[in-house]
Short mmCIF file of C-alpha atoms in Angstrom, two decimals:
data_model
loop_
_atom_site.label_atom_id
_atom_site.label_comp_id
_atom_site.label_asym_id
_atom_site.label_seq_id
_atom_site.Cartn_x
_atom_site.Cartn_y
_atom_site.Cartn_z
CA MET A 1 11.77 -27.66 -2.25
CA VAL A 2 10.36 -27.54 -5.19
CA ASN A 3 10.66 -30.61 -6.88
CA SER A 4 14.36 -32.91 -7.70
CA GLU A 5 15.90 -29.94 -9.16
CA TYR A 6 15.49 -26.95 -7.73
CA VAL A 7 15.89 -25.65 -3.73
CA LEU A 8 14.05 -23.36 -1.78
CA ARG A 9 16.39 -21.22 0.64
CA ALA A 10 16.78 -18.32 2.16
CA ALA A 11 19.25 -15.67 1.30
CA THR A 12 22.54 -14.40 2.92
CA ALA A 13 24.37 -10.89 2.69
CA ASP A 14 25.96 -11.90 -0.07
CA ASP A 15 23.12 -12.96 -2.11
CA HIS A 16 21.93 -9.28 -2.93
CA ASP A 17 23.08 -8.03 -5.83
CA ARG A 18 21.99 -11.46 -7.72
CA PHE A 19 18.87 -11.18 -6.30
CA VAL A 20 18.18 -7.67 -6.96
CA SER A 21 19.54 -8.24 -10.84
CA LEU A 22 17.49 -11.95 -11.55
CA PHE A 23 13.94 -9.87 -10.25
CA ALA A 24 14.74 -6.37 -12.20
CA THR A 25 15.70 -8.62 -15.26
CA ALA A 26 12.45 -10.67 -14.27
CA MET A 27 9.98 -7.11 -14.17
CA MET A 28 12.51 -5.92 -17.63
CA PHE A 29 13.95 -3.38 -15.76
CA GLU A 30 17.56 -1.83 -15.44
CA SER A 31 18.78 -1.60 -11.57
CA THR A 32 21.85 -0.85 -9.90
CA PRO A 33 22.27 -1.89 -6.54
CA THR A 34 23.65 0.70 -3.96
CA ASP A 35 25.10 0.56 -0.36
CA LEU A 36 21.19 1.78 1.11
CA ASP A 37 20.12 -1.41 -0.82
CA ARG A 38 22.27 -3.49 0.41
CA GLU A 39 21.55 -1.82 3.82
CA LEU A 40 17.87 -1.96 3.58
CA PHE A 41 18.20 -5.90 2.75
CA GLU A 42 16.77 -8.43 5.28
CA PRO A 43 18.58 -11.82 4.13
CA GLU A 44 16.58 -13.57 6.76
CA ARG A 45 13.11 -12.25 4.80
CA ALA A 46 14.30 -13.02 1.28
CA LEU A 47 13.70 -16.53 -0.55
CA LEU A 48 15.24 -17.68 -3.62
CA ALA A 49 14.99 -20.72 -5.83
CA VAL A 50 17.98 -22.51 -6.83
CA ASP A 51 18.76 -24.05 -9.95
CA GLY A 52 22.13 -25.85 -9.10
CA ASP A 53 24.19 -22.59 -8.65
CA LYS A 54 21.86 -20.33 -10.31
CA LEU A 55 18.91 -18.11 -8.78
CA VAL A 56 15.84 -18.83 -10.69
CA GLY A 57 13.52 -17.12 -8.44
CA THR A 58 12.80 -14.64 -5.76
CA ALA A 59 10.42 -13.34 -2.97
CA LYS A 60 11.42 -10.76 0.07
CA ALA A 61 9.20 -9.27 2.98
CA MET A 62 10.10 -6.39 4.38
CA SER A 63 9.78 -5.35 8.38
CA ARG A 64 7.03 -2.72 8.44
CA ASP A 65 4.36 -1.43 9.66
CA LEU A 66 0.47 -0.31 8.53
CA SER A 67 -2.38 1.09 9.50
CA VAL A 68 -5.13 -1.15 10.16
CA PRO A 69 -9.03 -0.02 11.33
CA GLY A 70 -7.86 1.32 15.29
CA ALA A 71 -4.80 0.93 15.29
CA VAL A 72 -1.39 0.14 13.39
CA VAL A 73 0.32 -2.92 13.62
CA PRO A 74 3.43 -4.88 11.98
CA ALA A 75 3.06 -6.79 8.12
CA ALA A 76 4.76 -7.59 5.96
CA HIS A 77 5.04 -6.03 3.42
CA VAL A 78 5.96 -8.44 -0.15
CA THR A 79 7.75 -7.71 -2.50
CA ALA A 80 10.61 -8.80 -5.16
CA VAL A 81 8.51 -11.64 -6.37
CA GLY A 82 10.12 -12.79 -9.74
CA VAL A 83 10.65 -16.32 -11.89
CA ARG A 84 13.64 -16.43 -14.65
CA ALA A 85 12.24 -16.45 -18.26
CA THR A 86 13.74 -20.09 -18.57
CA HIS A 87 11.99 -21.65 -15.64
CA ARG A 88 8.46 -20.82 -15.72
CA ARG A 89 4.93 -22.86 -15.19
CA ARG A 90 7.58 -25.19 -13.15
CA GLY A 91 5.92 -23.86 -9.65
CA ILE A 92 8.77 -22.31 -8.10
CA LEU A 93 6.44 -19.07 -7.62
CA SER A 94 4.22 -21.52 -6.00
CA SER A 95 6.73 -22.96 -3.58
CA LEU A 96 8.10 -19.67 -2.90
CA MET A 97 4.45 -17.92 -1.84
CA SER A 98 3.66 -20.87 -0.22
CA ARG A 99 6.62 -20.92 2.03
CA GLN A 100 7.08 -17.25 2.83
CA LEU A 101 2.94 -17.05 3.71
CA ARG A 102 3.37 -20.05 6.40
CA GLU A 103 7.17 -18.45 7.79
CA VAL A 104 6.00 -14.49 7.85
CA PRO A 105 6.11 -13.43 11.70
CA GLU A 106 2.98 -11.19 11.37
CA ALA A 107 -0.45 -11.62 11.28
CA LEU A 108 -0.78 -10.23 7.71
CA ALA A 109 1.27 -9.74 4.82
CA VAL A 110 0.53 -6.64 2.13
CA LEU A 111 1.78 -6.16 -1.46
CA TRP A 112 0.86 -4.48 -4.53
CA ALA A 113 0.18 -6.97 -7.14
CA SER A 114 1.78 -6.54 -11.05
CA GLU A 115 -0.43 -9.68 -12.29
CA PRO A 116 -3.20 -9.27 -10.61
CA GLY A 117 -4.59 -12.89 -11.30
CA ILE A 118 -1.73 -14.37 -9.68
CA TYR A 119 -2.08 -13.58 -6.01
CA GLY A 120 -5.64 -15.02 -5.51
CA ARG A 121 -4.38 -18.93 -5.29
CA PHE A 122 -2.64 -17.95 -2.73
CA GLY A 123 -5.54 -16.49 -0.61
CA TYR A 124 -4.61 -12.69 -1.30
CA ALA A 125 -7.55 -10.27 -2.17
CA PRO A 126 -7.45 -6.31 -3.37
CA ALA A 127 -8.38 -4.91 0.41
CA VAL A 128 -8.02 -1.12 -0.79
CA TRP A 129 -9.42 0.77 -4.01
CA GLY A 130 -6.94 3.37 -4.73
CA VAL A 131 -8.12 6.59 -7.22
CA SER A 132 -5.84 8.04 -10.18
CA TYR A 133 -6.09 11.69 -11.30
CA GLU A 134 -5.15 12.89 -14.56
CA VAL A 135 -6.60 16.51 -14.19
CA ASP A 136 -6.76 19.05 -16.62
CA LEU A 137 -5.64 21.81 -15.23
CA ARG A 138 -7.29 24.29 -17.25
CA LYS A 139 -11.30 23.22 -16.95
CA VAL A 140 -11.13 22.02 -12.87
CA GLY A 141 -11.32 25.19 -11.70
CA PRO A 142 -9.81 25.52 -8.28
CA HIS A 143 -11.99 26.93 -5.25
CA PRO A 144 -9.70 29.67 -3.99
CA VAL A 145 -8.05 29.11 -0.14
CA HIS A 146 -9.72 31.65 2.65
CA ARG A 147 -7.18 33.84 4.69
CA GLY A 148 -5.42 32.34 6.99
CA ALA A 149 -4.46 29.26 5.78
CA GLY A 150 -1.38 29.46 6.72
CA ARG A 151 2.40 29.48 4.14
CA ILE A 152 3.00 26.78 1.98
CA GLU A 153 7.09 26.63 1.89
CA GLU A 154 9.86 24.48 0.33
CA LEU A 155 11.82 21.60 2.36
CA PRO A 156 15.78 20.80 1.70
CA ALA A 157 15.97 17.05 0.38
CA GLU A 158 18.48 16.93 3.51
CA ASP A 159 15.93 18.28 6.06
CA ALA A 160 12.97 16.21 5.03
CA PRO A 161 12.97 12.46 6.51
CA ALA A 162 13.15 14.20 10.24
CA GLN A 163 10.33 16.69 8.88
CA LEU A 164 7.90 14.60 7.13
CA ALA A 165 8.26 11.26 9.31
CA PRO A 166 5.82 12.73 12.26
CA MET A 167 3.47 13.71 9.36
CA LEU A 168 2.81 10.68 7.73
CA ARG A 169 2.75 8.69 11.35
CA GLU A 170 -0.20 10.55 12.14
CA LEU A 171 -1.29 10.09 8.81
CA GLN A 172 -1.54 5.93 10.31
CA THR A 173 -3.47 7.31 13.28
CA LYS A 174 -6.88 8.68 11.06
CA ARG A 175 -6.39 6.64 7.72
CA PRO A 176 -6.15 2.64 7.25
CA GLY A 177 -3.77 1.51 4.63
CA VAL A 178 -0.89 3.49 5.13
CA SER A 179 2.67 2.02 5.36
CA GLY A 180 5.42 3.31 8.31
CA ARG A 181 8.41 4.34 7.32
CA SER A 182 11.94 4.12 9.08
CA GLU A 183 14.13 6.47 8.55
CA GLN A 184 16.21 3.98 6.61
CA VAL A 185 13.03 3.54 4.31
CA TRP A 186 12.55 7.41 4.40
CA ARG A 187 15.84 7.86 3.00
CA LYS A 188 15.28 5.16 0.03
CA GLN A 189 11.81 6.46 -0.54
CA LEU A 190 13.12 10.80 -1.21
CA GLN A 191 16.16 9.37 -3.21
CA ASP A 192 16.57 11.45 -6.38
CA GLU A 193 18.96 10.37 -8.88
CA PRO A 194 18.94 12.65 -12.20
CA GLU A 195 18.50 8.90 -14.47
CA ASN A 196 15.67 7.93 -12.51
CA ARG A 197 13.70 11.17 -12.94
CA GLY A 198 12.41 9.64 -16.41
CA GLY A 199 12.63 13.70 -17.94
CA LYS A 200 11.05 15.16 -15.39
CA THR A 201 12.92 17.80 -12.85
CA ALA A 202 14.37 17.40 -9.67
CA ARG A 203 11.40 16.37 -6.77
CA GLN A 204 9.97 19.55 -5.13
CA ILE A 205 9.09 19.22 -1.66
CA LEU A 206 6.44 21.45 -0.16
CA VAL A 207 5.81 21.50 3.65
CA HIS A 208 2.65 23.56 5.11
CA ARG A 209 2.72 25.40 7.84
CA ASP A 210 -0.31 26.50 10.36
CA GLU A 211 -0.95 29.68 11.57
CA ALA A 212 1.08 28.82 14.86
CA GLY A 213 3.97 28.10 12.60
CA GLY A 214 3.49 23.65 12.84
CA LEU A 215 4.31 21.69 10.43
CA ASP A 216 0.67 19.77 9.16
CA GLY A 217 0.60 18.64 5.30
CA TYR A 218 3.36 18.03 2.65
CA ALA A 219 3.44 17.14 -0.86
CA LEU A 220 6.29 15.56 -3.18
CA TRP A 221 6.13 16.70 -7.03
CA ARG A 222 7.81 16.93 -10.23
CA GLY A 223 7.13 18.91 -13.29
CA LYS A 224 7.87 18.41 -17.17
CA LEU A 225 8.50 20.56 -19.70
CA VAL A 226 6.11 20.05 -22.47
CA TRP A 227 5.72 23.11 -25.44
CA GLY A 228 2.35 22.72 -27.46
CA PRO A 229 1.10 24.77 -29.89
CA GLY A 230 -0.17 27.07 -27.96
CA GLY A 231 3.11 27.40 -26.12
CA PRO A 232 3.77 26.03 -22.71
CA SER A 233 1.38 22.84 -21.17
CA ASN A 234 3.69 21.53 -18.89
CA GLU A 235 2.68 18.81 -16.80
CA VAL A 236 2.62 18.23 -13.07
CA THR A 237 3.00 14.33 -11.01
CA VAL A 238 2.42 14.66 -7.02
CA GLU A 239 4.13 11.81 -5.89
CA GLU A 240 2.34 12.02 -2.55
CA LEU A 241 0.37 14.26 -0.54
CA VAL A 242 -0.40 13.99 3.53
CA ALA A 243 -2.69 16.83 5.04
CA LEU A 244 -3.68 16.41 9.06
CA ASP A 245 -5.62 19.42 8.61
CA PRO A 246 -8.45 20.55 6.34
CA THR A 247 -6.95 23.86 5.60
CA ALA A 248 -3.79 22.85 4.63
CA TYR A 249 -5.21 19.87 2.36
CA HIS A 250 -7.09 22.78 0.71
CA ALA A 251 -4.26 25.38 0.97
CA LEU A 252 -1.44 22.36 -0.74
CA TRP A 253 -4.21 21.21 -3.19
CA HIS A 254 -4.74 24.79 -4.30
CA HIS A 255 -1.20 25.53 -5.35
CA LEU A 256 -0.33 22.68 -6.92
CA LEU A 257 -3.35 23.21 -9.17
CA THR A 258 -2.84 26.20 -10.25
CA LEU A 259 1.02 26.61 -11.26
CA ASP A 260 2.22 28.53 -14.09
CA LEU A 261 2.44 26.95 -17.43
CA ALA A 262 0.88 23.94 -16.45
CA ALA A 263 -1.87 22.23 -18.38
CA LYS A 264 -2.10 18.85 -16.88
CA LEU A 265 -1.42 16.97 -13.30
CA GLU A 266 -0.89 13.04 -12.09
CA TYR A 267 -1.21 11.89 -8.58
CA GLY A 268 -1.84 8.09 -8.85
CA HIS A 269 -2.69 7.47 -5.13
CA ALA A 270 -5.76 9.03 -4.06
CA ALA A 271 -8.19 7.46 -1.61
CA LEU A 272 -11.81 6.26 -2.47
CA ASP A 273 -13.00 8.87 -0.11
CA GLU A 274 -10.36 11.48 -1.33
CA PRO A 275 -12.30 15.29 -0.74
CA LEU A 276 -10.57 16.52 -4.14
CA GLN A 277 -13.61 16.45 -5.37
CA GLN A 278 -14.87 19.03 -3.21
CA LEU A 279 -12.50 21.89 -3.66
CA VAL A 280 -12.87 22.29 -7.57
CA SER A 281 -15.83 23.40 -9.56
CA ASN A 282 -15.74 21.13 -12.13
CA PRO A 283 -14.91 17.60 -10.86
CA ILE A 284 -15.29 15.77 -14.33
CA ALA A 285 -12.02 17.70 -15.25
CA LEU A 286 -10.10 15.61 -12.64
CA ASN A 287 -10.87 13.02 -14.77
CA ARG A 288 -11.14 9.73 -12.12
CA ARG A 289 -9.67 6.41 -12.26
CA LEU A 290 -10.33 3.37 -9.93
CA THR A 291 -7.70 0.71 -9.49
CA GLU A 292 -6.85 -1.77 -7.02
CA SER A 293 -4.00 -1.01 -4.72
CA LEU A 294 -2.61 -3.04 -1.89
CA TRP A 295 -3.76 -6.44 -1.59
CA VAL A 296 -3.86 -8.32 1.55
CA ARG A 297 -3.54 -11.83 3.25
CA LEU A 298 -4.36 -12.65 6.47
CA THR A 299 -1.71 -15.64 7.85
CA ASP A 300 -3.13 -15.45 11.83
CA VAL A 301 -6.82 -14.96 11.27
CA SER A 302 -7.07 -15.17 15.46
CA ARG A 303 -4.55 -12.53 15.94
CA ALA A 304 -5.10 -10.01 13.31
CA LEU A 305 -8.99 -9.95 13.81
CA ALA A 306 -8.19 -8.82 17.70
CA GLN A 307 -5.51 -6.38 16.25
CA ARG A 308 -7.85 -4.06 14.28
CA ARG A 309 -11.02 -2.08 16.27
CA TYR A 310 -14.21 -2.53 14.75
CA ALA A 311 -16.82 0.67 13.96
CA SER A 312 -19.58 -0.84 15.83
CA SER A 313 -20.06 -3.58 18.85
CA VAL A 314 -19.94 -7.74 17.01
CA ASP A 315 -20.34 -10.49 18.54
CA VAL A 316 -20.38 -13.55 16.02
CA VAL A 317 -18.95 -17.06 15.24
CA VAL A 318 -17.14 -17.39 11.89
CA GLU A 319 -15.92 -20.06 10.46
CA VAL A 320 -12.58 -19.96 8.06
CA SER A 321 -11.57 -21.73 5.54
CA ASP A 322 -7.55 -21.40 4.72
CA ASP A 323 -5.75 -23.99 1.71
CA LEU A 324 -2.47 -22.62 2.64
CA ILE A 325 -2.32 -21.82 6.37
CA GLU A 326 -3.58 -24.70 8.13
CA ASP A 327 -4.05 -22.79 11.61
CA ASN A 328 -6.23 -20.74 9.64
CA ASN A 329 -8.97 -23.25 9.69
CA GLY A 330 -11.67 -23.35 12.03
CA ARG A 331 -13.95 -21.38 14.23
CA PHE A 332 -13.04 -18.22 15.59
CA HIS A 333 -15.58 -16.03 18.23
CA LEU A 334 -14.88 -12.74 17.64
CA THR A 335 -16.10 -9.51 19.81
CA GLY A 336 -15.08 -6.15 19.45
CA ASP A 337 -15.93 -2.41 19.17
CA THR A 338 -14.25 1.43 18.69
CA GLU A 339 -12.03 0.26 21.73
CA HIS A 340 -11.06 -3.42 22.11
CA ALA A 341 -11.14 -6.53 20.14
CA THR A 342 -10.89 -10.40 21.30
CA CYS A 343 -10.89 -13.24 19.15
CA GLU A 344 -11.04 -17.20 20.07
CA ARG A 345 -10.95 -20.52 19.23
CA THR A 346 -14.42 -22.20 19.30
CA GLU A 347 -16.67 -24.98 18.78
CA SER A 348 -20.00 -23.02 18.99
CA THR A 349 -21.86 -23.00 15.74
CA PRO A 350 -20.99 -20.44 13.53
CA ASP A 351 -23.24 -17.13 12.51
CA LEU A 352 -21.29 -16.94 8.96
CA SER A 353 -18.85 -19.08 6.71
CA LEU A 354 -15.99 -17.69 4.86
CA SER A 355 -13.19 -18.15 3.52
CA VAL A 356 -9.88 -16.31 4.74
CA GLY A 357 -9.86 -14.37 1.02
CA GLU A 358 -13.04 -13.12 2.06
CA LEU A 359 -11.65 -11.38 5.07
CA SER A 360 -8.28 -10.39 3.97
CA ALA A 361 -10.50 -8.38 1.41
CA THR A 362 -12.69 -6.66 4.20
CA TYR A 363 -10.00 -6.32 7.07
CA LEU A 364 -8.42 -2.64 6.34
CA GLY A 365 -12.69 -1.56 6.10
CA GLY A 366 -12.60 -0.47 2.50
CA ARG A 367 -15.05 -3.23 1.23
CA PRO A 368 -18.40 -4.59 2.68
CA LEU A 369 -18.30 -7.99 4.06
CA ALA A 370 -21.73 -8.13 2.33
CA GLU A 371 -20.11 -7.46 -1.25
CA PHE A 372 -19.24 -11.38 -1.27
CA ALA A 373 -22.48 -12.77 0.36
CA ALA A 374 -23.90 -11.97 -2.86
CA THR A 375 -21.95 -14.02 -4.93
CA GLY A 376 -22.22 -16.84 -2.30
CA ARG A 377 -18.41 -16.50 -0.89
CA VAL A 378 -19.90 -15.72 2.41
CA THR A 379 -23.11 -18.14 4.07
CA GLU A 380 -24.49 -16.64 6.60
CA HIS A 381 -26.69 -19.34 8.72
CA THR A 382 -27.46 -16.78 11.92
CA PRO A 383 -30.26 -14.07 10.17
CA GLY A 384 -28.92 -10.55 11.09
CA ALA A 385 -24.96 -11.59 11.70
CA LEU A 386 -23.89 -10.24 7.96
CA SER A 387 -25.65 -6.73 7.96
CA VAL A 388 -23.81 -6.41 11.86
CA THR A 389 -20.90 -7.90 10.71
CA THR A 390 -20.85 -5.56 7.70
CA ALA A 391 -21.26 -2.70 9.90
CA ALA A 392 -18.95 -3.74 12.16
CA LEU A 393 -16.03 -4.17 10.17
CA ARG A 394 -16.45 -0.63 7.83
CA TRP A 395 -14.67 1.87 8.71
CA PRO A 396 -15.37 6.05 8.63
CA ALA A 397 -12.29 6.60 6.59
CA ALA A 398 -11.63 4.25 3.74
CA PRO A 399 -8.07 2.88 3.46
CA ALA A 400 -4.94 4.08 1.47
CA SER A 401 -2.28 2.79 0.62
CA ILE A 402 0.28 6.39 -0.70
CA GLU A 403 3.07 4.26 -2.04
CA ILE A 404 4.06 1.28 -4.09
CA PHE A 405 6.88 -0.87 -2.56
#
């Protein structure tokens, strides 16, 4: 229950269209449900707040996996969190989020925050820094591609899901923070209705083949005609770029940075350690902007810490506090390295104390634990434990989330 007026319940398949309509209204956009949307809907994972016969709040979790340091694990992908404007500030959102976190079967939940100020209250923390580019194509100066760099081809949309999926799966083994996609999710991702293009062209799908003919990279992009005082100043929007090899990475970016008639390129899902700056003579013209992207919330501390791997050996007892999930409170003995990990409850004296928020922020290896000790949010009880644990939690590749779900 939210209070005597409102009831929380799981959705049914028949609720789908009303669920979507309420969330779209709360977010102030238009949405027309499709058969594919209904097919992807998991009613048992969607929560509704109901006032009489009226829906007043929504939240859902999608069953997808996520790459974490050294592994790919199930993660609840939380989305469609909204409250009817007439029912704000009545505790509905808090009730939805709290119940959802207690019920998800996965050891972690992830989301993109439309309003970052909301989700820290529920133990979520930004765990991935994203980098957005607004590239001045006339000044950036891309380095030329060397001979023997394979070839770039256009791929028909109907062939894309089967051809692109293996490359995304392989990227998950290389970089944390990447969400996996089922065949249905791929179809949804590649939908390209003209009314949803925002004045841009149809999506272009490029693939890169190595010298042996194998696929090792792809890019999804659109163009937009812009006519300036001096002639064409077209805009390029890169939606997604995946490359499994440095040669493919360079070739795809060179192609996009040298498109005829284009003056600007936008890309919103770069990693903090994105190599693109190494491939241009004027990195300032990339016009980079740092943003928060993926937020993480551990729902089962012991299981989550055992699922990932560690950059160096760690043997530490951490004392965790969690205001929402009682089972996460207590002391946990974590041991691990690059090959294995265990995490079990213990009564031993803690080496470190922290809340679930700090663990969540550092879980994907992109933020150092010592960052939070500087503000008193991590307490070191055993000298040296903080530096050892910080080093173990970090990961060689920065995490990156390449889609908003």
